[in-house]
GROMACS .gro file of C-alpha atoms in nm:
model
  397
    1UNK     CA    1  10.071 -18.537 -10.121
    2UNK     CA    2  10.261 -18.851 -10.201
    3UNK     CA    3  10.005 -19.191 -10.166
    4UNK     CA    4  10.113 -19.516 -10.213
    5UNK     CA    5  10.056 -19.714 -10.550
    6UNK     CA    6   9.959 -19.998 -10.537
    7UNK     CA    7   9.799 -20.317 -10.753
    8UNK     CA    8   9.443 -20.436 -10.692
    9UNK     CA    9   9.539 -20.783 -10.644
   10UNK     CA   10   9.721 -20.658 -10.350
   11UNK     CA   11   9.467 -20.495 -10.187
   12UNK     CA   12   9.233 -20.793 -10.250
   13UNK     CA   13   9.194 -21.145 -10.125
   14UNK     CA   14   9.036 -21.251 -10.460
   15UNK     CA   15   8.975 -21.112 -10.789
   16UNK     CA   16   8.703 -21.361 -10.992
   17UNK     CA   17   8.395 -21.321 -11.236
   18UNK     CA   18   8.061 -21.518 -11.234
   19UNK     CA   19   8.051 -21.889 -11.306
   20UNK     CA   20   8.142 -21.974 -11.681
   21UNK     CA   21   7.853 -22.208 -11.699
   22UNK     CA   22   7.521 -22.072 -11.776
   23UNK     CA   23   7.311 -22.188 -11.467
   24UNK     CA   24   7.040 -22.348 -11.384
   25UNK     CA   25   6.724 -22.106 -11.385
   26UNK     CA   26   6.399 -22.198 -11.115
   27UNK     CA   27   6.098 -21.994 -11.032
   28UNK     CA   28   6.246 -21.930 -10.673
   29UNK     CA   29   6.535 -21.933 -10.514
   30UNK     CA   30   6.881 -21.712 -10.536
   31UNK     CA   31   6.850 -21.390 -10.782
   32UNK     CA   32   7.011 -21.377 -11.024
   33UNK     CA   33   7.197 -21.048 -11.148
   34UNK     CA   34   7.306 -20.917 -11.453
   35UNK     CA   35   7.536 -20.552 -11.584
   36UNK     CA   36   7.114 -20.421 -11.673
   37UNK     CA   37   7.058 -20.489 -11.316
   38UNK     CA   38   7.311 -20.275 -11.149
   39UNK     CA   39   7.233 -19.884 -11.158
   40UNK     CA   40   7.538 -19.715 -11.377
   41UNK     CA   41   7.477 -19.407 -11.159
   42UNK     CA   42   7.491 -19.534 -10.807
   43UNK     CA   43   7.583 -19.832 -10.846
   44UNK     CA   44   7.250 -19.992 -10.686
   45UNK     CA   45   7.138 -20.389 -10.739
   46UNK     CA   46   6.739 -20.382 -10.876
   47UNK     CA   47   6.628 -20.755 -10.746
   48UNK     CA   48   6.296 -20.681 -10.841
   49UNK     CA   49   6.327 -20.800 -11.255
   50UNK     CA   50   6.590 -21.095 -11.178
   51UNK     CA   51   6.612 -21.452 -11.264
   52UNK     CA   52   6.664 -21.708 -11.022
   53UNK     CA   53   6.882 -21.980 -10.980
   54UNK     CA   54   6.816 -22.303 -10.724
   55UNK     CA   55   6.977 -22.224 -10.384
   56UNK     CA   56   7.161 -22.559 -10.403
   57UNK     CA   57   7.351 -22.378 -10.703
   58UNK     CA   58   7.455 -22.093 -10.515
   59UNK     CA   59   7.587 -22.303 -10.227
   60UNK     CA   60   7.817 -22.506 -10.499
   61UNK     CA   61   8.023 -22.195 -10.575
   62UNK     CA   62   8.316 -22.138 -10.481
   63UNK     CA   63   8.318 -21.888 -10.159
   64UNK     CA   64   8.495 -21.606 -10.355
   65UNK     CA   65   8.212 -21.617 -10.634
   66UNK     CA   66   7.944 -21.588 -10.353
   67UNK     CA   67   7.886 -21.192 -10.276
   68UNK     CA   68   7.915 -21.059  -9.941
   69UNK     CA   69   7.869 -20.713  -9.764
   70UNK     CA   70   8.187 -20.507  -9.853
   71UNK     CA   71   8.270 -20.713 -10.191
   72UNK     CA   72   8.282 -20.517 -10.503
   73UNK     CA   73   8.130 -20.603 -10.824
   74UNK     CA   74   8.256 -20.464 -11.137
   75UNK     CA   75   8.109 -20.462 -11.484
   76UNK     CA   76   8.408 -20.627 -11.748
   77UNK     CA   77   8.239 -20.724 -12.067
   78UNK     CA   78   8.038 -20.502 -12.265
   79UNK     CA   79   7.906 -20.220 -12.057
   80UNK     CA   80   8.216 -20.265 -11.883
   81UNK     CA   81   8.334 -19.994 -11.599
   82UNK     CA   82   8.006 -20.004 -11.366
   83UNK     CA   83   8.124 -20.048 -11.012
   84UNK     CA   84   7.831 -20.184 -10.715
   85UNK     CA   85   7.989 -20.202 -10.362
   86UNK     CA   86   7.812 -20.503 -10.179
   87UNK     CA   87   7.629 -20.355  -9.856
   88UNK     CA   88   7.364 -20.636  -9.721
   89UNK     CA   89   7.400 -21.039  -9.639
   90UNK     CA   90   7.160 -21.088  -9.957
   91UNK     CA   91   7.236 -21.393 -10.123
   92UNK     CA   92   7.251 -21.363 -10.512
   93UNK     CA   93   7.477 -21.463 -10.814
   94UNK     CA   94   7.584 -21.239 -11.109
   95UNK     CA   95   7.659 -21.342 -11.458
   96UNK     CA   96   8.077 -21.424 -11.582
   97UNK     CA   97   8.041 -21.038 -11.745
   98UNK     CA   98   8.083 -20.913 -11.356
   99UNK     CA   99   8.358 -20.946 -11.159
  100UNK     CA  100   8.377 -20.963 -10.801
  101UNK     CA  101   8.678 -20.808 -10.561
  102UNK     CA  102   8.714 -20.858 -10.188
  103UNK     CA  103   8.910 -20.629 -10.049
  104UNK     CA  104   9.195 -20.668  -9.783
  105UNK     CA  105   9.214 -20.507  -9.445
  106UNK     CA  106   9.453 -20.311  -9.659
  107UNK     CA  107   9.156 -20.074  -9.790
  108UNK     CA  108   8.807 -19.917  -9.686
  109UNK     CA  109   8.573 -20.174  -9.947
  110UNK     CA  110   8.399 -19.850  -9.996
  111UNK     CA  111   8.694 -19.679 -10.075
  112UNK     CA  112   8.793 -19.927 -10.347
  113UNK     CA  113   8.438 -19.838 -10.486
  114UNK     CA  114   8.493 -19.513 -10.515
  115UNK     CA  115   8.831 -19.536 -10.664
  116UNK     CA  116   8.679 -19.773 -10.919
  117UNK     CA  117   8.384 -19.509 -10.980
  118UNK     CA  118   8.658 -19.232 -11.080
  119UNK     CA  119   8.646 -19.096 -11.446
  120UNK     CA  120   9.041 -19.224 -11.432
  121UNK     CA  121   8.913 -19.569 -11.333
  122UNK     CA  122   8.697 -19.538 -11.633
  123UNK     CA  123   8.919 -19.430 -11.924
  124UNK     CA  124   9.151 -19.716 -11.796
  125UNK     CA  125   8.931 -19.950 -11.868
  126UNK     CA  126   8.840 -19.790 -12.152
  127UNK     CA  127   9.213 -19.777 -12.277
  128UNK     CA  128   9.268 -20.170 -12.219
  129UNK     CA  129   8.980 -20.342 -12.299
  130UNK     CA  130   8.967 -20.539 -12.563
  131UNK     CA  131   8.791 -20.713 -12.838
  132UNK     CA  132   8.536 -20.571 -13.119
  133UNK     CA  133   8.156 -20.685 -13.115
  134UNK     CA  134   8.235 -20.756 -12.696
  135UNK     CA  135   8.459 -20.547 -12.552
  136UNK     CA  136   8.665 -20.705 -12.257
  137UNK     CA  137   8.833 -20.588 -11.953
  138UNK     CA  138   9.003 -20.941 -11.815
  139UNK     CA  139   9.042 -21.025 -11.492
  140UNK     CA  140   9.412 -20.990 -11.522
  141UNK     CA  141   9.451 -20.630 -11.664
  142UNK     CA  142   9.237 -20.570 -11.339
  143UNK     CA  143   9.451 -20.770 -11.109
  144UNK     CA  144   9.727 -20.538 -11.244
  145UNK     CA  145   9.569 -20.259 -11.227
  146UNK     CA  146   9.723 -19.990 -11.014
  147UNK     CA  147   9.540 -19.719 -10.748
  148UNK     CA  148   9.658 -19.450 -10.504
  149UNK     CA  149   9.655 -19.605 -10.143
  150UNK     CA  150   9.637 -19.312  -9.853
  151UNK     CA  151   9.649 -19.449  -9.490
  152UNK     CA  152   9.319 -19.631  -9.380
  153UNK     CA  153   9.248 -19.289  -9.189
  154UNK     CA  154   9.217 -19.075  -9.479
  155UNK     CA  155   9.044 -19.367  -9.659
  156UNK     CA  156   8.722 -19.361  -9.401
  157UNK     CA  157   8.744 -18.982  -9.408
  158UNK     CA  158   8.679 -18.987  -9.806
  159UNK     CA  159   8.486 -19.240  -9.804
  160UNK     CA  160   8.245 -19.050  -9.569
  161UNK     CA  161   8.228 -18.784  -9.721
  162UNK     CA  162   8.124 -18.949 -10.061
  163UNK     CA  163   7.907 -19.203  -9.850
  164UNK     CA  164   7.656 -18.898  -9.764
  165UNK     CA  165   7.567 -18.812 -10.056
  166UNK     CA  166   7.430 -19.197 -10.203
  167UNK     CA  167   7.299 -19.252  -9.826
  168UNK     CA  168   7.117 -18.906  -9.935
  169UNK     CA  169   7.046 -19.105 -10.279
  170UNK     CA  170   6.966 -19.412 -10.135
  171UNK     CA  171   6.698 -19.238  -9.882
  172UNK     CA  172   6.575 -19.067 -10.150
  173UNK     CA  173   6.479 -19.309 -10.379
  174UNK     CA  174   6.321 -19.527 -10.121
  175UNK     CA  175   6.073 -19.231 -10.055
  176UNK     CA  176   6.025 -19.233 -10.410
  177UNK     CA  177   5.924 -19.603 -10.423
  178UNK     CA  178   5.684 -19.503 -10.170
  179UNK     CA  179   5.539 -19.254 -10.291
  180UNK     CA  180   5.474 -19.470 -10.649
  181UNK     CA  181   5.335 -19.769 -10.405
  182UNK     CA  182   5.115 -19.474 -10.236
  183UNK     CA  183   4.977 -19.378 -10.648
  184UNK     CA  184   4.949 -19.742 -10.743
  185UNK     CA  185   4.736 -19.810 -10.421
  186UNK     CA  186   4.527 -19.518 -10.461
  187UNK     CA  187   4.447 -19.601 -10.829
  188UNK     CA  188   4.351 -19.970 -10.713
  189UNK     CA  189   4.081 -19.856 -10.425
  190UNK     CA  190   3.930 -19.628 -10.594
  191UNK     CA  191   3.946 -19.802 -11.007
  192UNK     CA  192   3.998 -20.159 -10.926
  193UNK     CA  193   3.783 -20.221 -10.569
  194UNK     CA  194   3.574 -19.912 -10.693
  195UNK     CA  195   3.581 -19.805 -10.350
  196UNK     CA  196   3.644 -19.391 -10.443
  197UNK     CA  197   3.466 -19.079 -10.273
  198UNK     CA  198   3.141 -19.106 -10.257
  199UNK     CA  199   3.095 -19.421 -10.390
  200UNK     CA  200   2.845 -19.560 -10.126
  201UNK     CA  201   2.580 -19.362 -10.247
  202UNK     CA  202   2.704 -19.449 -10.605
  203UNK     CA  203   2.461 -19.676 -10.791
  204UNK     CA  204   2.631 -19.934 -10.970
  205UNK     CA  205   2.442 -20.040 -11.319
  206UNK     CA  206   2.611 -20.330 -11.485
  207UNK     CA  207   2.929 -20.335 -11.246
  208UNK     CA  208   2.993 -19.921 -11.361
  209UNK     CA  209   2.919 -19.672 -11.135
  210UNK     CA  210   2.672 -19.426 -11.290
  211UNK     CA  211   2.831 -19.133 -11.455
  212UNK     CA  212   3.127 -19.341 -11.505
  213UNK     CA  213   3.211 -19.492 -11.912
  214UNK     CA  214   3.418 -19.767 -12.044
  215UNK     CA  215   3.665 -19.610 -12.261
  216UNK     CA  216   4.020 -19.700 -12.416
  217UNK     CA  217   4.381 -19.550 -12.304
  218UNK     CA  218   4.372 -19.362 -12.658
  219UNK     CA  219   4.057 -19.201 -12.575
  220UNK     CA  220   4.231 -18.998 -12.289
  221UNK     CA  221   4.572 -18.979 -12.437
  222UNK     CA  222   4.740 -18.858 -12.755
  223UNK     CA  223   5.015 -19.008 -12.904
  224UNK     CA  224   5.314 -18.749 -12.980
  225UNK     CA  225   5.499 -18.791 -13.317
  226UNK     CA  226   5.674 -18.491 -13.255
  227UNK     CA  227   6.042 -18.522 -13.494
  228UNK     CA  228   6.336 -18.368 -13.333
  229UNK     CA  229   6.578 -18.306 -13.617
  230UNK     CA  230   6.940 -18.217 -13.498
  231UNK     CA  231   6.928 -17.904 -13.624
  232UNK     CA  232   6.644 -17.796 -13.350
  233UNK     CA  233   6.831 -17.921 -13.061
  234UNK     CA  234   7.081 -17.744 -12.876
  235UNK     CA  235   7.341 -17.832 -12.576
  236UNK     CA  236   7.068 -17.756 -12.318
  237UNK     CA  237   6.831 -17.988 -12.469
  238UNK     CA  238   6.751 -18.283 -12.228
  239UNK     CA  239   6.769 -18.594 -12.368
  240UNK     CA  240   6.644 -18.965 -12.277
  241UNK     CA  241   6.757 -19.261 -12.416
  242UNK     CA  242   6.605 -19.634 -12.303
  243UNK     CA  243   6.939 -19.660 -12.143
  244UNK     CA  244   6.803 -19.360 -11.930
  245UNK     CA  245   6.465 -19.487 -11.821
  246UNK     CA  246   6.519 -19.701 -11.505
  247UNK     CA  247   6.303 -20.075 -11.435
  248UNK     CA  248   5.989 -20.031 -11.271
  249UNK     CA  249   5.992 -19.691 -11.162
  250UNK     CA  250   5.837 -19.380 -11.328
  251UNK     CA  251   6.094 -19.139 -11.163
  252UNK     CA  252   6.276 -19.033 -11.535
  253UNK     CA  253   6.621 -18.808 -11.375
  254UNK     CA  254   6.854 -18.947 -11.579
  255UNK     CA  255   6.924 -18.774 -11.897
  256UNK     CA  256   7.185 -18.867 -12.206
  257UNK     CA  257   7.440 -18.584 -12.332
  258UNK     CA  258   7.248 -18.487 -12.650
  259UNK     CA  259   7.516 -18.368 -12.837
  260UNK     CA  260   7.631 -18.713 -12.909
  261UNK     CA  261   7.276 -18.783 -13.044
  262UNK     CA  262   7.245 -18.797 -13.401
  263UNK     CA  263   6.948 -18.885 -13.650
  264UNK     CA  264   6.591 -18.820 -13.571
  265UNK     CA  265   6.467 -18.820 -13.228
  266UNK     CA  266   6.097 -18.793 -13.096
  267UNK     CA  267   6.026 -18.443 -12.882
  268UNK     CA  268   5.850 -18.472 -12.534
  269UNK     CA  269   5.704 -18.198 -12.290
  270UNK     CA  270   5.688 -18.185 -11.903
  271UNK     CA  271   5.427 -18.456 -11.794
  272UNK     CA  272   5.407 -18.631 -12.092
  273UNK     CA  273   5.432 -19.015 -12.000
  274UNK     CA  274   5.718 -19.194 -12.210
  275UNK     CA  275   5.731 -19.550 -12.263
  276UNK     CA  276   5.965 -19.787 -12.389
  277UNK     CA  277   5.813 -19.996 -12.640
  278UNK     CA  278   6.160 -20.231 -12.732
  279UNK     CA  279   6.164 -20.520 -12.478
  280UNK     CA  280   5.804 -20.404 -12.306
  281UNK     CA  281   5.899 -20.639 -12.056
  282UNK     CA  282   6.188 -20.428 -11.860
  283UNK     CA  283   5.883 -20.223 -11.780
  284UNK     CA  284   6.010 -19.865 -11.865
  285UNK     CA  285   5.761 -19.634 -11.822
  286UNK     CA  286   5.738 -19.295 -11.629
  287UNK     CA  287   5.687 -18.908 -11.678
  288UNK     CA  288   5.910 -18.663 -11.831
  289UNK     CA  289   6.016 -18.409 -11.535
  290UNK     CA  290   6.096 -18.113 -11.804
  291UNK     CA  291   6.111 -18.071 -12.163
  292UNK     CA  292   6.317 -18.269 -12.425
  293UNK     CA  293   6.381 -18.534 -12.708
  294UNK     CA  294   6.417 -18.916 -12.633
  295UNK     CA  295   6.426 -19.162 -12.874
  296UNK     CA  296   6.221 -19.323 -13.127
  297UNK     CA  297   6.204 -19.662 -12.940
  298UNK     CA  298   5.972 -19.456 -12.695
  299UNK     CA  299   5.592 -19.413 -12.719
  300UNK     CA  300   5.515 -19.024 -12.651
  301UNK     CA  301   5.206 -18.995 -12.445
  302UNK     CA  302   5.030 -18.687 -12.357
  303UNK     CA  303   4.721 -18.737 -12.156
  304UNK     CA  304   4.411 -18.527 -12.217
  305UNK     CA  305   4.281 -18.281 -11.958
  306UNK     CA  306   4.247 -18.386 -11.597
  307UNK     CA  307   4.320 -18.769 -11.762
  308UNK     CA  308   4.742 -18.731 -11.647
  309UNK     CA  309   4.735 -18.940 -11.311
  310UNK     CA  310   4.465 -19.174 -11.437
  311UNK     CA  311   4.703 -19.230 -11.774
  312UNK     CA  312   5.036 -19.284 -11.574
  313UNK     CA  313   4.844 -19.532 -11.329
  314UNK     CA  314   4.763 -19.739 -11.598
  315UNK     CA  315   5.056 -19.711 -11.829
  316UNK     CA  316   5.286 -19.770 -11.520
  317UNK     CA  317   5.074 -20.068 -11.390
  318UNK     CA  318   5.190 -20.452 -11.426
  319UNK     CA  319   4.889 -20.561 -11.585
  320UNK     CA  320   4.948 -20.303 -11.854
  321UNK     CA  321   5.310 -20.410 -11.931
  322UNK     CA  322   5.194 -20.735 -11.931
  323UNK     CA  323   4.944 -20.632 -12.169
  324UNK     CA  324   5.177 -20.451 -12.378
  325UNK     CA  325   5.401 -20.736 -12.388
  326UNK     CA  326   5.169 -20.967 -12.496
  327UNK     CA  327   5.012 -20.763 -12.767
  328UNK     CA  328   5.403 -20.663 -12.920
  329UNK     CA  329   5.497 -20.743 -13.270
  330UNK     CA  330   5.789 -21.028 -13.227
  331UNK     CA  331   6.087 -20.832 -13.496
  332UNK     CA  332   6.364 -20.992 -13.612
  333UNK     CA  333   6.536 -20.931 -13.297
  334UNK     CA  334   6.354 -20.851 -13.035
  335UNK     CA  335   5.965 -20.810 -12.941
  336UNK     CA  336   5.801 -20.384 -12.983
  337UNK     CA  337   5.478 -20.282 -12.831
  338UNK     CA  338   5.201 -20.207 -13.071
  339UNK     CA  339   5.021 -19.890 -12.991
  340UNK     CA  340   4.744 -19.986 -13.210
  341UNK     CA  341   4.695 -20.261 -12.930
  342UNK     CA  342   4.814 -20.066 -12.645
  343UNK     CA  343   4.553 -19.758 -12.705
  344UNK     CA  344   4.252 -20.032 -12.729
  345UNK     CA  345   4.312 -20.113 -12.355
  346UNK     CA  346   4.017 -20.089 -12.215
  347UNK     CA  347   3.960 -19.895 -11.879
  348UNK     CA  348   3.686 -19.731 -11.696
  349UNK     CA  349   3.680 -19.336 -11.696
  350UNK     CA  350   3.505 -19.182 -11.372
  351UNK     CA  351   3.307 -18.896 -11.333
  352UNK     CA  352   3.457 -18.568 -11.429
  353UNK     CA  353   3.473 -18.491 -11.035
  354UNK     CA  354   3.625 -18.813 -10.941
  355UNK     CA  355   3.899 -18.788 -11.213
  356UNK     CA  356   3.955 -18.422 -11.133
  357UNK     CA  357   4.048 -18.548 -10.750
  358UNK     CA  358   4.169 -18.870 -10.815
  359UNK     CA  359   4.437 -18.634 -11.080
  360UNK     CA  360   4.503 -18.402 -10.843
  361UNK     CA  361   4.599 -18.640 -10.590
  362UNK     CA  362   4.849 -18.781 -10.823
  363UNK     CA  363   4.986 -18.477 -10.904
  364UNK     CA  364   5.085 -18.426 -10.576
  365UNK     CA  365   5.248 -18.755 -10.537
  366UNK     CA  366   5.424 -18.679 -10.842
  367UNK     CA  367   5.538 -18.312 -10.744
  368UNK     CA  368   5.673 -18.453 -10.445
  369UNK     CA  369   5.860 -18.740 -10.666
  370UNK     CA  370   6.012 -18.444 -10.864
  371UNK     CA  371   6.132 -18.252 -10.561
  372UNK     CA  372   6.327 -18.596 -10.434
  373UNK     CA  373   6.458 -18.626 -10.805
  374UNK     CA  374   6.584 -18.295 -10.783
  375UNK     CA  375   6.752 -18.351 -10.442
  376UNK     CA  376   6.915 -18.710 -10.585
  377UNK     CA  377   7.005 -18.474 -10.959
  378UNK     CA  378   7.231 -18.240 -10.721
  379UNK     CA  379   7.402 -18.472 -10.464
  380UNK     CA  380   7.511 -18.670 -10.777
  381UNK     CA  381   7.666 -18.368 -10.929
  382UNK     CA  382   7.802 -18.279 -10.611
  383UNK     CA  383   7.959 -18.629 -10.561
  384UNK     CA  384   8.069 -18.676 -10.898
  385UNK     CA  385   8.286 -18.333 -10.881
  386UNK     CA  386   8.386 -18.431 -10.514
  387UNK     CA  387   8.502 -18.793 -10.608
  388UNK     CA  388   8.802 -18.747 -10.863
  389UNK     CA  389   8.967 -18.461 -10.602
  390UNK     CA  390   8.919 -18.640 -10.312
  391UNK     CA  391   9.020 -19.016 -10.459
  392UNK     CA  392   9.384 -18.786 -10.655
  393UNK     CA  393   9.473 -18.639 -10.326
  394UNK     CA  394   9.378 -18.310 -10.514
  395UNK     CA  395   9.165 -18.222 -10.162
  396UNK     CA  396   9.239 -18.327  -9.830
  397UNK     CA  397   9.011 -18.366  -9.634
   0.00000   0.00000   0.00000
């Protein structure tokens, strides 16, 4: 099958990167995006953790600089090679280490993404980028940059076969952020409004409802110190990095290739509730879905009997973050939680019945979180196989 080659800039109206200028931040306004907040997997934009910039910035860009549906943005300095196609009218701006590419009626947009997803895509860049502490991939090795061009027929038909899978993704992890929302909610009525089973018969004596204690998260937790030494890991061995844990969400299903880990790493079971103590603001937090090792800029957390949804509720919660990031020791670099601060939070421990239901409930939010992870696990494997044989020509579909 013989496709046309062709250069990006001739498929695309524009080829640019983010304004030069650092810009102006406000409390409100446009988000504003960064490489940390696009998803290296599916290339999805998290606007919950951004900055903001005034909206009468935005509107001084030049058009091609402002995003819209169908643009592709494309990570170029540092973690370069991260691809995000554009799908909604949401206004936002992105930082000069992103470029943006508006395709043509020459090409499918999403068909550009995918091309740009490709492991080929990536060991281009890889080949021609270029400096040391930074490395580049400039806006004109891109504009040169050259891709195989079937007819726009073919291009929908890959393109929608590729597209099922992340719109499998996509619905996916929006059940999953309902289903934390559902846990979060739960854990506020019944610890936080105090309004849990049985509680109108409940006497309350000194705002605590009898049978219930004030206690401390490292009363109903341990904290694992478990050393992984190279030597005790093997290929199968699941491993998490912080570049693994995603922002606000405590679905972990991204795991690290361990062979390229070296040194000592920290060992973690299923359910055991891992947090990222560097930068306790990014709000890393959730629970291991099997056995492995992640790494020693993680607090290991394994909650006591019956204590496992009560534990993750907290740990997960924004006042605990907050908390956490408060109480961190500032480094030379970069603020780390303190578990000496973090297992004094105080909390209020129910009766053993309550916390038996109020953990079993959780559990089954959290079984159902791991059967959606699964699901999103297996139609990226499938995709990622799909995508290079589809995007070569090497299957026609």
């Amino acid at each position: 099958m013989s496709w046309e080659k062709v250069k990006l800039n001739d498929i695309c109206s524009s080829i640019y990167d983010g304004d030069h200028n650092a810009p102006p931040k406000s409390d409100t306004g446009v988000p504003f995006v960064t490489i940390s907040n696009i998803d290296a997997a599916d290339g999805s934009i998290d606007f919950s953790n951004t900055a903001h910039v005034p909206n009468s910035y935005f509107e001084s860009l030049k058009p091609e600089r402002r995003p819209r549906p169908g643009d592709v943005l494309y990570s170029v300095v540092g973690s370069f090679g991260i691809p995000s196609l554009v799908k909604d009218q949401k206004p936002f701006v992105f930082q000069r280490h992103v470029a943006i590419l508006r395709p043509n009626d020459r090409i499918e947009p999403e068909y550009l993404y995918y091309s740009m997803k490709s492991r080929n895509f990536y060991h281009w860049a890889d080949s021609v980028a270029i400096g040391a502490a930074q490395r580049t991939v400039t806006l004109g090795q891109l504009r040169e940059k050259t891709i195989a061009l079937p007819p726009l027929p073919a291009q929908q038909r890959i393109a929608g076969v590729l597209s099922a899978y992340d719109k499998l993704i996509e619905n996916n992890r929006r059940q999953i952020k309902l289903l934390e929302e559902a846990a979060q909610r739960l854990y506020k009525e019944w610890f936080v409004d105090l309004h849990f089973p049985g509680h109108e018969t409940t006497p309350i004596h000194n705002g605590i409802p009898e049978g219930w204690e004030r206690t401390t998260v490292g009363k109903i937790c341990e904290l694992i110190r478990d050393s992984s030494r190279p030597d005790d890991r093997n290929e199968s061995t699941m491993y998490i990095g912080l570049e693994h844990m995603p922002k606000n969400s405590i679905c972990l299903n991204m795991y690290g290739d361990v062979s390229s880990v070296t040194g000592s790493k920290l060992n973690f079971r299923k359910n055991d509730i891992l947090f990222g103590k560097i930068r306790p603001y990014f709000h890393k937090v959730g629970f291991a879905q099997c056995n492995g090792v992640t790494s020693t800029d993680t607090l290991v957390m394994r909650a006591k009997p019956n204590c496992f949804g009560l534990l993750l509720e907290i740990v997960s919660s924004d006042a605990y973050v907050a908390y956490a990031t408060a109480t961190s020791k500032t480094g030379t670099k970069m603020p780390r939680a303190d578990w000496n601060a973090m297992s004094a939070y105080e909390l209020l421990e129910p009766s053993a019945r309550v916390l038996a239901q109020f953990d079993g409930f959780v559990k089954q939010i959290t079984d159902e979180i791991m059967n959606l992870s699964d699901q999103i696990v297996a139609a990226r494997e499938a995709r990622d196989r799909l995508l290079p044989k589809l995007i070569s020509g090497e299957i026609e579909v």
